[in-house]
Coordinates of C-alpha atoms in Angstrom, one line a residue:
M1 CA 10.5 -27.9 8.5
A2 CA 13.1 -26.8 11.8
T3 CA 14.4 -23.3 11.4
T4 CA 18.2 -22.5 10.5
A5 CA 20.2 -20.5 11.7
A6 CA 21.8 -17.8 9.3
P7 CA 25.1 -16.6 10.1
G8 CA 25.4 -14.1 12.1
V9 CA 21.7 -14.4 13.6
A10 CA 20.8 -16.8 17.1
K11 CA 20.5 -20.3 16.2
G12 CA 16.2 -21.1 16.8
A13 CA 14.7 -17.7 15.9
S14 CA 11.7 -18.2 15.2
L15 CA 8.6 -16.3 14.4
K16 CA 5.4 -17.8 16.7
R17 CA 1.8 -18.3 15.1
N18 CA 0.3 -15.7 18.1
L19 CA -1.8 -13.3 15.4
G20 CA -5.1 -14.2 14.7
L21 CA -7.7 -13.3 12.3
W22 CA -8.4 -10.1 13.6
A23 CA -4.9 -8.6 14.6
I24 CA -4.0 -9.3 11.1
V25 CA -7.3 -7.2 9.6
G26 CA -6.1 -4.5 11.9
L27 CA -2.2 -4.6 10.3
G28 CA -4.1 -4.7 7.3
L29 CA -5.5 -1.6 7.7
G30 CA -3.1 0.0 9.8
Y31 CA -0.8 -0.5 6.7
M32 CA -3.9 1.1 4.7
T33 CA -4.4 4.5 6.5
P34 CA -8.4 5.2 6.3
T35 CA -8.1 8.9 6.7
V36 CA -6.2 9.3 3.7
V37 CA -9.3 9.3 2.1
F38 CA -9.4 13.0 3.4
D39 CA -5.9 13.4 2.7
T40 CA -6.5 12.9 -1.4
F41 CA -10.3 13.8 -1.6
G42 CA -9.6 17.3 -2.4
M43 CA -7.8 15.8 -5.8
V44 CA -9.7 13.4 -6.3
A45 CA -12.5 15.5 -5.9
R46 CA -11.3 18.2 -9.2
D47 CA -10.2 14.7 -11.2
T48 CA -13.4 13.1 -11.4
N49 CA -16.2 16.1 -11.3
N50 CA -17.4 15.5 -7.3
V51 CA -17.6 11.7 -7.0
V52 CA -14.9 10.7 -5.2
P53 CA -17.4 8.0 -3.9
L54 CA -17.6 6.5 -7.4
A55 CA -13.5 6.5 -8.0
Y56 CA -13.9 4.6 -4.8
L57 CA -16.4 2.0 -5.4
V58 CA -14.9 0.8 -8.9
A59 CA -11.6 0.7 -7.0
L60 CA -12.7 -1.5 -4.0
I61 CA -14.0 -3.8 -7.0
V62 CA -11.0 -4.3 -8.6
M63 CA -9.3 -4.7 -5.9
I64 CA -12.2 -7.7 -4.4
F65 CA -11.1 -10.2 -7.5
T66 CA -7.9 -9.1 -6.7
A67 CA -8.1 -9.9 -3.4
V68 CA -9.4 -13.5 -4.1
S69 CA -6.6 -14.1 -6.1
Y70 CA -4.1 -13.2 -3.8
G71 CA -6.0 -14.6 -1.6
K72 CA -5.8 -18.4 -3.7
M73 CA -2.6 -18.0 -3.8
S74 CA -1.4 -17.1 -0.6
G75 CA -3.1 -20.5 0.0
A76 CA -1.6 -22.8 -2.6
I77 CA 2.3 -20.4 -1.6
P78 CA 1.9 -20.2 1.7
S79 CA 5.1 -18.4 2.5
A80 CA 4.9 -15.4 3.6
G81 CA 3.6 -13.8 0.8
S82 CA 4.7 -10.9 -2.5
A83 CA 3.0 -10.6 -6.4
Y84 CA 7.4 -11.5 -7.6
T85 CA 6.4 -15.2 -5.2
Y86 CA 4.3 -15.6 -6.9
V87 CA 5.4 -14.9 -10.0
R88 CA 8.5 -16.9 -9.7
E89 CA 6.9 -19.7 -8.4
S90 CA 3.8 -19.8 -11.0
I91 CA 5.2 -18.2 -14.3
H92 CA 8.5 -18.1 -13.8
P93 CA 11.6 -16.8 -12.1
N94 CA 12.8 -14.4 -14.6
V95 CA 9.0 -12.6 -15.2
G96 CA 8.9 -13.2 -11.0
F97 CA 12.4 -10.5 -10.8
M98 CA 10.5 -7.5 -13.3
V99 CA 7.2 -7.8 -10.9
G100 CA 9.3 -7.6 -8.0
W101 CA 11.6 -4.8 -10.3
T102 CA 8.8 -3.0 -10.6
S103 CA 6.4 -3.1 -7.1
L104 CA 10.8 -1.5 -6.3
I105 CA 9.6 1.5 -6.7
D106 CA 6.3 2.0 -4.6
Y107 CA 7.6 0.1 -1.6
M108 CA 10.0 3.2 -1.5
L109 CA 8.5 5.5 -1.9
L110 CA 5.5 4.5 0.3
P111 CA 7.3 6.3 3.0
M112 CA 7.7 9.6 1.1
V113 CA 3.8 9.8 1.7
N114 CA 3.3 9.2 4.7
C115 CA 6.4 12.3 5.0
L116 CA 4.8 14.2 2.6
I117 CA 1.3 14.3 4.3
I118 CA 3.1 14.9 8.4
R119 CA 4.1 17.7 6.1
S120 CA 1.1 19.2 5.3
Y121 CA -0.3 18.3 8.0
L122 CA 1.6 20.6 9.5
E123 CA 1.9 22.9 7.4
A124 CA -1.9 23.4 8.0
V125 CA -0.9 24.0 11.8
F126 CA 1.6 26.2 11.4
P127 CA 2.2 27.9 8.3
G128 CA 4.4 30.2 9.1
I129 CA 7.4 27.2 9.5
P130 CA 8.8 26.0 5.7
G131 CA 7.7 22.7 4.8
W132 CA 11.3 22.1 3.7
I133 CA 11.5 21.4 8.2
W134 CA 9.4 19.1 8.6
V135 CA 10.0 17.1 6.2
V136 CA 14.0 16.8 7.8
L137 CA 12.2 16.5 11.3
Y138 CA 10.5 13.5 10.1
C139 CA 12.8 11.8 8.3
A140 CA 15.1 12.0 11.2
L141 CA 13.0 10.6 13.9
T142 CA 11.6 8.0 11.9
T143 CA 14.3 7.1 10.6
G144 CA 16.4 7.6 14.2
I145 CA 13.4 5.4 15.7
I146 CA 14.4 2.6 13.2
Y147 CA 17.6 2.5 13.5
L148 CA 17.7 1.7 16.5
T149 CA 15.0 -1.0 16.9
M150 CA 12.3 -2.8 13.9
R151 CA 10.5 -4.3 16.2
G152 CA 6.3 -3.2 16.3
T153 CA 2.8 -5.3 18.4
S154 CA -0.2 -5.3 16.6
N155 CA -1.6 -4.3 20.2
V156 CA -0.3 -0.3 19.1
N157 CA -1.4 -0.9 15.4
M158 CA -4.8 -1.6 16.8
I159 CA -4.8 1.6 19.8
L160 CA -4.5 3.5 16.4
L161 CA -6.5 2.3 14.4
V162 CA -9.0 2.5 16.4
F163 CA -8.5 6.2 17.4
S164 CA -7.8 7.7 14.2
I165 CA -11.5 5.4 12.6
V166 CA -12.9 6.8 16.5
V167 CA -12.7 10.3 15.3
M168 CA -13.6 10.0 11.6
T169 CA -16.5 8.5 13.1
V170 CA -17.3 11.0 14.8
F171 CA -16.4 14.1 12.0
V172 CA -19.5 12.0 9.6
V173 CA -21.7 12.3 12.3
M174 CA -21.2 16.2 13.1
V175 CA -21.6 15.7 8.6
W176 CA -24.1 14.4 9.2
A177 CA -26.2 16.4 10.8
Q178 CA -25.1 19.7 8.9
L179 CA -26.2 18.7 5.6
A180 CA -30.1 17.3 7.8
G181 CA -29.5 20.8 8.3
G182 CA -29.3 21.9 4.4
E183 CA -25.4 22.1 4.4
G184 CA -23.7 20.5 1.3
V185 CA -26.3 19.1 -1.2
G186 CA -28.5 19.5 1.4
S187 CA -29.9 16.4 2.1
V188 CA -28.2 13.2 3.8
A189 CA -29.9 10.5 1.4
T190 CA -28.6 11.8 -2.4
M191 CA -27.2 10.2 -5.6
Q192 CA -25.7 13.5 -5.8
P193 CA -21.8 11.8 -4.7
F194 CA -22.1 9.2 -7.3
I195 CA -23.3 10.5 -10.6
H196 CA -24.9 13.9 -11.9
D197 CA -24.1 16.0 -14.9
G198 CA -20.7 16.9 -16.6
V199 CA -19.7 13.0 -14.8
T200 CA -17.6 10.9 -17.2
M201 CA -16.8 7.1 -17.1
G202 CA -12.6 8.3 -18.3
A203 CA -12.8 11.0 -15.4
V204 CA -14.0 8.4 -13.0
L205 CA -11.1 5.8 -14.2
M206 CA -9.1 8.5 -13.4
G207 CA -10.1 8.8 -9.5
A208 CA -10.0 5.5 -9.1
T209 CA -6.7 4.7 -9.9
I210 CA -6.5 8.0 -7.7
V211 CA -7.7 6.2 -5.2
C212 CA -6.8 2.7 -5.2
F213 CA -3.3 3.9 -3.6
S214 CA -5.5 4.3 -0.4
F215 CA -5.8 0.5 -1.1
I216 CA -1.9 -0.3 -0.3
G217 CA -1.8 -2.5 2.5
F218 CA -4.0 -4.9 2.1
D219 CA -2.0 -7.2 0.3
A220 CA 0.6 -6.7 3.1
V221 CA -1.9 -9.3 5.1
T222 CA 0.5 -11.8 3.3
M223 CA 2.9 -11.2 5.2
Y224 CA 1.8 -12.7 8.3
V225 CA 1.2 -16.0 7.0
E226 CA 4.2 -16.7 9.4
E227 CA 3.2 -15.6 12.0
A228 CA -1.3 -16.3 12.4
R229 CA -2.5 -18.9 14.2
T230 CA -3.6 -21.1 11.1
P231 CA -2.2 -20.3 8.0
K232 CA -6.3 -20.5 6.3
I233 CA -7.7 -17.4 7.8
V234 CA -5.1 -14.8 6.0
P235 CA -7.3 -16.0 3.0
R236 CA -9.9 -14.3 4.9
A237 CA -7.8 -11.7 6.3
L238 CA -7.2 -10.2 2.6
I239 CA -10.6 -10.2 2.0
L240 CA -11.9 -8.7 5.1
T241 CA -9.4 -6.2 4.9
V242 CA -10.3 -4.9 1.6
L243 CA -13.7 -4.8 2.5
L244 CA -13.5 -3.5 5.5
G245 CA -11.5 -0.1 4.1
G246 CA -13.5 0.0 1.6
A247 CA -16.1 0.6 3.5
I248 CA -14.2 3.1 5.7
F249 CA -14.0 4.8 2.5
L250 CA -16.9 4.1 0.4
I251 CA -19.0 6.3 3.8
A252 CA -15.9 8.5 3.8
G253 CA -16.0 10.3 0.7
Y254 CA -19.7 9.5 0.4
F255 CA -20.6 12.4 3.4
T256 CA -17.7 14.6 2.9
Q257 CA -18.3 14.9 -0.8
A258 CA -22.7 15.3 -0.1
R259 CA -20.5 18.0 2.7
F260 CA -18.6 19.8 -0.1
T261 CA -20.3 19.4 -3.4
D262 CA -17.1 21.4 -5.2
W263 CA -14.2 20.7 -4.9
N264 CA -12.6 24.6 -6.1
F265 CA -13.5 25.7 -2.9
F266 CA -10.0 23.8 -1.2
A267 CA -8.1 25.6 -4.5
P268 CA -8.6 29.3 -3.1
G269 CA -8.4 31.6 -5.3
G270 CA -7.1 29.5 -7.7
D271 CA -3.8 27.8 -5.4
M272 CA -3.7 24.2 -7.3
Q273 CA -0.9 23.6 -3.1
F274 CA -4.0 23.3 -1.0
I275 CA -5.7 19.4 -4.4
E276 CA -2.2 18.8 -4.5
D277 CA -0.7 17.7 -0.9
S278 CA -3.1 16.1 2.2
T279 CA -6.8 18.8 2.3
L280 CA -7.8 16.8 5.4
P281 CA -6.6 20.2 7.9
M282 CA -9.4 22.2 5.9
I283 CA -11.9 19.3 5.8
G284 CA -12.1 19.8 9.5
E285 CA -12.2 22.9 10.2
A286 CA -14.7 24.1 7.2
V287 CA -17.2 20.9 9.3
G288 CA -16.1 21.4 12.9
G289 CA -13.7 24.6 13.1
K290 CA -10.4 24.8 15.0
W291 CA -10.6 21.8 17.4
L292 CA -11.9 19.5 14.4
M293 CA -9.2 20.6 12.8
A294 CA -6.5 20.3 15.7
V295 CA -8.1 16.3 16.5
L296 CA -8.7 15.3 12.6
T297 CA -5.4 16.4 11.8
A298 CA -4.3 13.7 15.0
A299 CA -6.1 11.5 14.1
G300 CA -4.1 11.2 10.5
F301 CA -1.1 12.0 12.4
C302 CA -1.0 9.1 14.3
A303 CA -2.4 6.9 11.4
T304 CA 0.4 8.4 9.1
L305 CA 3.2 7.8 11.6
A306 CA 2.1 4.7 12.5
S307 CA 1.8 3.2 8.8
G308 CA 5.5 5.6 7.5
L309 CA 7.1 3.7 10.7
A310 CA 6.6 0.6 8.8
S311 CA 6.8 1.1 5.7
H312 CA 9.7 2.7 6.4
A313 CA 10.9 -1.2 8.5
S314 CA 9.7 -3.0 5.8
V315 CA 11.4 -1.4 3.2
S316 CA 14.9 -1.5 4.5
R317 CA 14.3 -5.3 5.9
M318 CA 12.8 -5.4 2.2
L319 CA 16.3 -3.9 0.6
L320 CA 18.3 -6.3 3.7
V321 CA 16.3 -9.7 1.8
M322 CA 17.7 -8.6 -1.6
G323 CA 21.2 -7.5 -0.4
R324 CA 21.5 -11.3 0.7
N325 CA 20.1 -13.1 -1.6
N326 CA 22.8 -11.2 -4.3
V327 CA 19.6 -9.1 -5.7
L328 CA 21.9 -5.4 -4.5
P329 CA 25.3 -5.5 -3.5
K330 CA 25.8 -7.5 -0.1
K331 CA 28.3 -5.7 1.0
Y332 CA 25.9 -2.5 1.8
F333 CA 22.3 -4.2 1.6
G334 CA 23.2 -7.2 3.9
Y335 CA 24.6 -5.6 5.9
I336 CA 23.3 -6.0 9.9
N337 CA 24.9 -3.8 12.6
P338 CA 25.1 -5.7 15.3
K339 CA 25.0 -2.6 18.4
T340 CA 21.6 -2.2 16.9
H341 CA 21.3 -5.7 14.9
T342 CA 19.1 -3.1 12.4
P343 CA 20.3 -2.9 8.7
T344 CA 21.4 0.0 8.8
F345 CA 22.8 0.7 6.1
N346 CA 18.9 0.4 4.7
I347 CA 17.5 2.3 7.0
V348 CA 19.2 5.5 6.2
L349 CA 18.5 5.1 2.2
T350 CA 15.1 4.8 2.9
G351 CA 16.0 8.1 5.2
L352 CA 17.2 9.7 2.5
V353 CA 14.7 8.9 -0.3
C354 CA 11.8 10.2 2.3
M355 CA 13.8 13.6 2.1
L356 CA 12.7 14.4 -1.9
A357 CA 9.0 15.1 0.2
I358 CA 10.0 18.2 -0.4
A359 CA 10.1 18.2 -3.8
F360 CA 7.7 16.4 -4.6
T361 CA 3.5 16.3 -4.5
L362 CA 1.2 13.7 -2.6
E363 CA -0.4 13.9 -6.1
M364 CA 3.0 12.7 -8.6
I365 CA 4.2 10.1 -5.5
A366 CA 1.1 9.2 -5.7
A367 CA 0.9 8.3 -9.4
F368 CA 3.9 7.1 -9.2
I369 CA 3.1 4.0 -6.7
N370 CA 0.2 3.3 -8.3
F371 CA 2.7 2.1 -11.9
G372 CA 4.0 -0.2 -9.5
A373 CA 1.3 -1.3 -7.1
L374 CA -1.7 -1.8 -10.5
I375 CA 1.9 -4.2 -11.8
A376 CA 2.3 -5.7 -9.3
F377 CA -2.2 -6.8 -9.6
S378 CA -2.5 -7.5 -12.5
F379 CA 0.0 -10.3 -12.3
V380 CA -1.1 -12.1 -9.2
N381 CA -4.3 -12.2 -11.0
I382 CA -2.7 -14.0 -13.8
S383 CA -0.4 -15.7 -11.7
V384 CA -3.3 -17.6 -10.8
I385 CA -4.2 -18.8 -14.3
A386 CA -0.8 -19.7 -14.6
W387 CA -1.1 -21.6 -11.7
F388 CA -3.7 -23.6 -11.5
A389 CA -5.7 -23.4 -14.8
I390 CA -2.0 -24.0 -16.5
R391 CA 0.3 -26.1 -13.9
K392 CA -2.3 -27.8 -11.8
G393 CA -4.5 -28.7 -14.8
R394 CA -7.7 -27.2 -13.0
R395 CA -9.3 -26.1 -16.1
K396 CA -12.0 -28.5 -16.7
T397 CA -14.8 -28.4 -14.8
F398 CA -16.8 -25.1 -14.9
K399 CA -16.5 -23.8 -11.3
D400 CA -12.4 -24.5 -11.9
I401 CA -13.0 -22.5 -15.1
F402 CA -14.5 -20.1 -13.3
N403 CA -12.5 -19.4 -10.1
F404 CA -8.9 -19.7 -12.2
I405 CA -9.7 -18.0 -15.3
V406 CA -13.0 -15.9 -15.3
M407 CA -12.5 -14.3 -12.2
P408 CA -8.3 -13.8 -12.2
S409 CA -9.3 -12.7 -16.8
I410 CA -12.2 -10.1 -15.3
G411 CA -9.3 -8.9 -12.6
V412 CA -6.7 -8.2 -15.3
V413 CA -8.7 -6.6 -16.6
M414 CA -9.9 -4.5 -14.5
T415 CA -6.4 -2.9 -13.2
G416 CA -5.2 -3.8 -17.1
I417 CA -8.2 -0.5 -17.5
L418 CA -6.6 1.3 -14.4
W419 CA -3.4 1.3 -15.1
A420 CA -4.1 2.6 -18.7
N421 CA -5.7 5.3 -16.8
L422 CA -2.6 6.7 -15.1
H423 CA -1.3 9.6 -15.0
A424 CA 1.6 10.1 -17.8
D425 CA 4.4 11.7 -16.7
A426 CA 3.7 8.0 -13.6
L427 CA 3.6 5.2 -17.7
I428 CA 7.1 7.4 -18.4
G429 CA 8.8 6.8 -15.2
G430 CA 7.8 3.8 -14.5
V431 CA 8.4 2.7 -18.1
I432 CA 12.1 3.4 -18.0
W433 CA 12.1 2.0 -14.1
A434 CA 11.3 -0.6 -15.6
A435 CA 13.8 -0.7 -18.6
I436 CA 16.5 -0.2 -16.1
G437 CA 15.6 -4.2 -14.3
F438 CA 15.9 -5.5 -17.1
V439 CA 18.9 -4.1 -17.8
Y440 CA 20.1 -5.6 -15.0
L441 CA 18.7 -8.5 -15.6
I442 CA 20.8 -9.3 -18.5
V443 CA 23.4 -7.9 -15.1
L444 CA 22.6 -10.1 -13.1
S445 CA 21.1 -13.5 -14.9
R446 CA 24.0 -13.3 -17.0
G447 CA 22.5 -13.4 -20.7
F448 CA 19.7 -15.3 -19.7
K449 CA 21.7 -18.3 -19.1
R450 CA 21.0 -18.4 -15.1
K451 CA 18.0 -18.2 -13.0
A452 CA 17.2 -14.9 -11.8
A453 CA 18.5 -13.6 -8.4
S454 CA 15.3 -13.9 -6.0
F455 CA 13.4 -11.3 -4.6
D456 CA 12.6 -13.0 -0.4
E457 CA 13.9 -15.0 1.4
D458 CA 14.0 -18.4 -0.2
Q459 CA 17.5 -19.0 2.6
P460 CA 17.3 -18.4 6.1
V461 CA 19.0 -14.6 6.0
T462 CA 16.8 -13.3 9.1
G463 CA 17.0 -16.1 11.3
F464 CA 13.8 -18.5 10.4
N465 CA 12.8 -19.7 7.6
K466 CA 10.2 -18.0 4.8
I467 CA 8.6 -21.4 5.1
P468 CA 6.6 -22.2 7.1
D469 CA 6.1 -24.6 10.0
D470 CA 3.0 -26.6 9.6
S471 CA 3.1 -28.9 12.7
N472 CA 2.7 -25.6 14.3
A473 CA 0.0 -25.0 12.6
Q474 CA -3.7 -25.4 15.5

């Protein structure tokens, strides 16, 4: 389909199909931020009674089922996909709106998570400087950069990703040597990080709801469906992103847990602040002294900053689309600055929300984000059933029943279990947010008398259609 220019946007603007499989996987892994395993390690170790890798394994299994469902839906509806797009098309526009509204909470809060992690890094390196100063400086820096330009490249992302993974590899090698020398559990090969006395399934599920946050971003791979050399590689990229990300989390979590057998190490004197904020600097210093602390923190800083810029830009663009599609007031949210060619109102608003990192902890914000993410993941699995088994009638053979009913149903049950084990405050806050969205839906649809507004780009609002031109796929 030929691209159609939106008002105020130059004609002929289009996306180029120049991203290969590994470029897309790299973008997905970069969004996931591999070093986050160290940031949340303390709180997960506390909540699981020191079986962090087991929590990651449970979350990985859930994410695999969900990734398969994302892959099926991205193939069936090959626009730049999202949970609410799939739900709207396969179930009902109103249900899609509610999933989109609920997911909006994690889109809005993701930049704040990166800010919280950066704050904890800098507080560890410069303990004499109040944390709020770092929050203000970070928000000003990221908001300023994105205010001027929202462009980025997969090459820059890949450099930051490779640097982070190399540093994590050095960390694993050092811990391996220390375990072989008798530190931690005193052995490289041990089951203690997965199972020992006092471990309960309830605690593991609670930890899995936290580490589920680490996987958030793999679904962002669907955003590149129109820039992929062919849309067919996106489902594979989804699975590879989850598997490689999960492998990184499992390996890093295993060696860290084997080295630090008791979470109380991260709460000196009973101070829970070190648990609630990033434990990465403490892990680095304990394993390799100040130099490894500095290098590991630098790797985490680079990965987190890259993720922060990406999430800030993404939510600003999402708000722009919502404004242009009249989900939000078009005058403000649909505005593009003619000088910078960026949605400046949305960028500044996201920066102001990010400033709330002054008052919140990483643990609480992660819980709120997981509420929206798990709702989205659940409904993507449901969408597979609705689209293939019900709308397309693919339920007559064993293969179809297994692929389009059994597999997504398992995904729904698994994500539902994690959702039910979320922090109580996150459940309450999420339900309140969803209730506000329901009232807003009634207003937008005039009491359900007209079609709910779309969250995504079904109109060429930024210079190109979100419908891929199959003629360009090679």
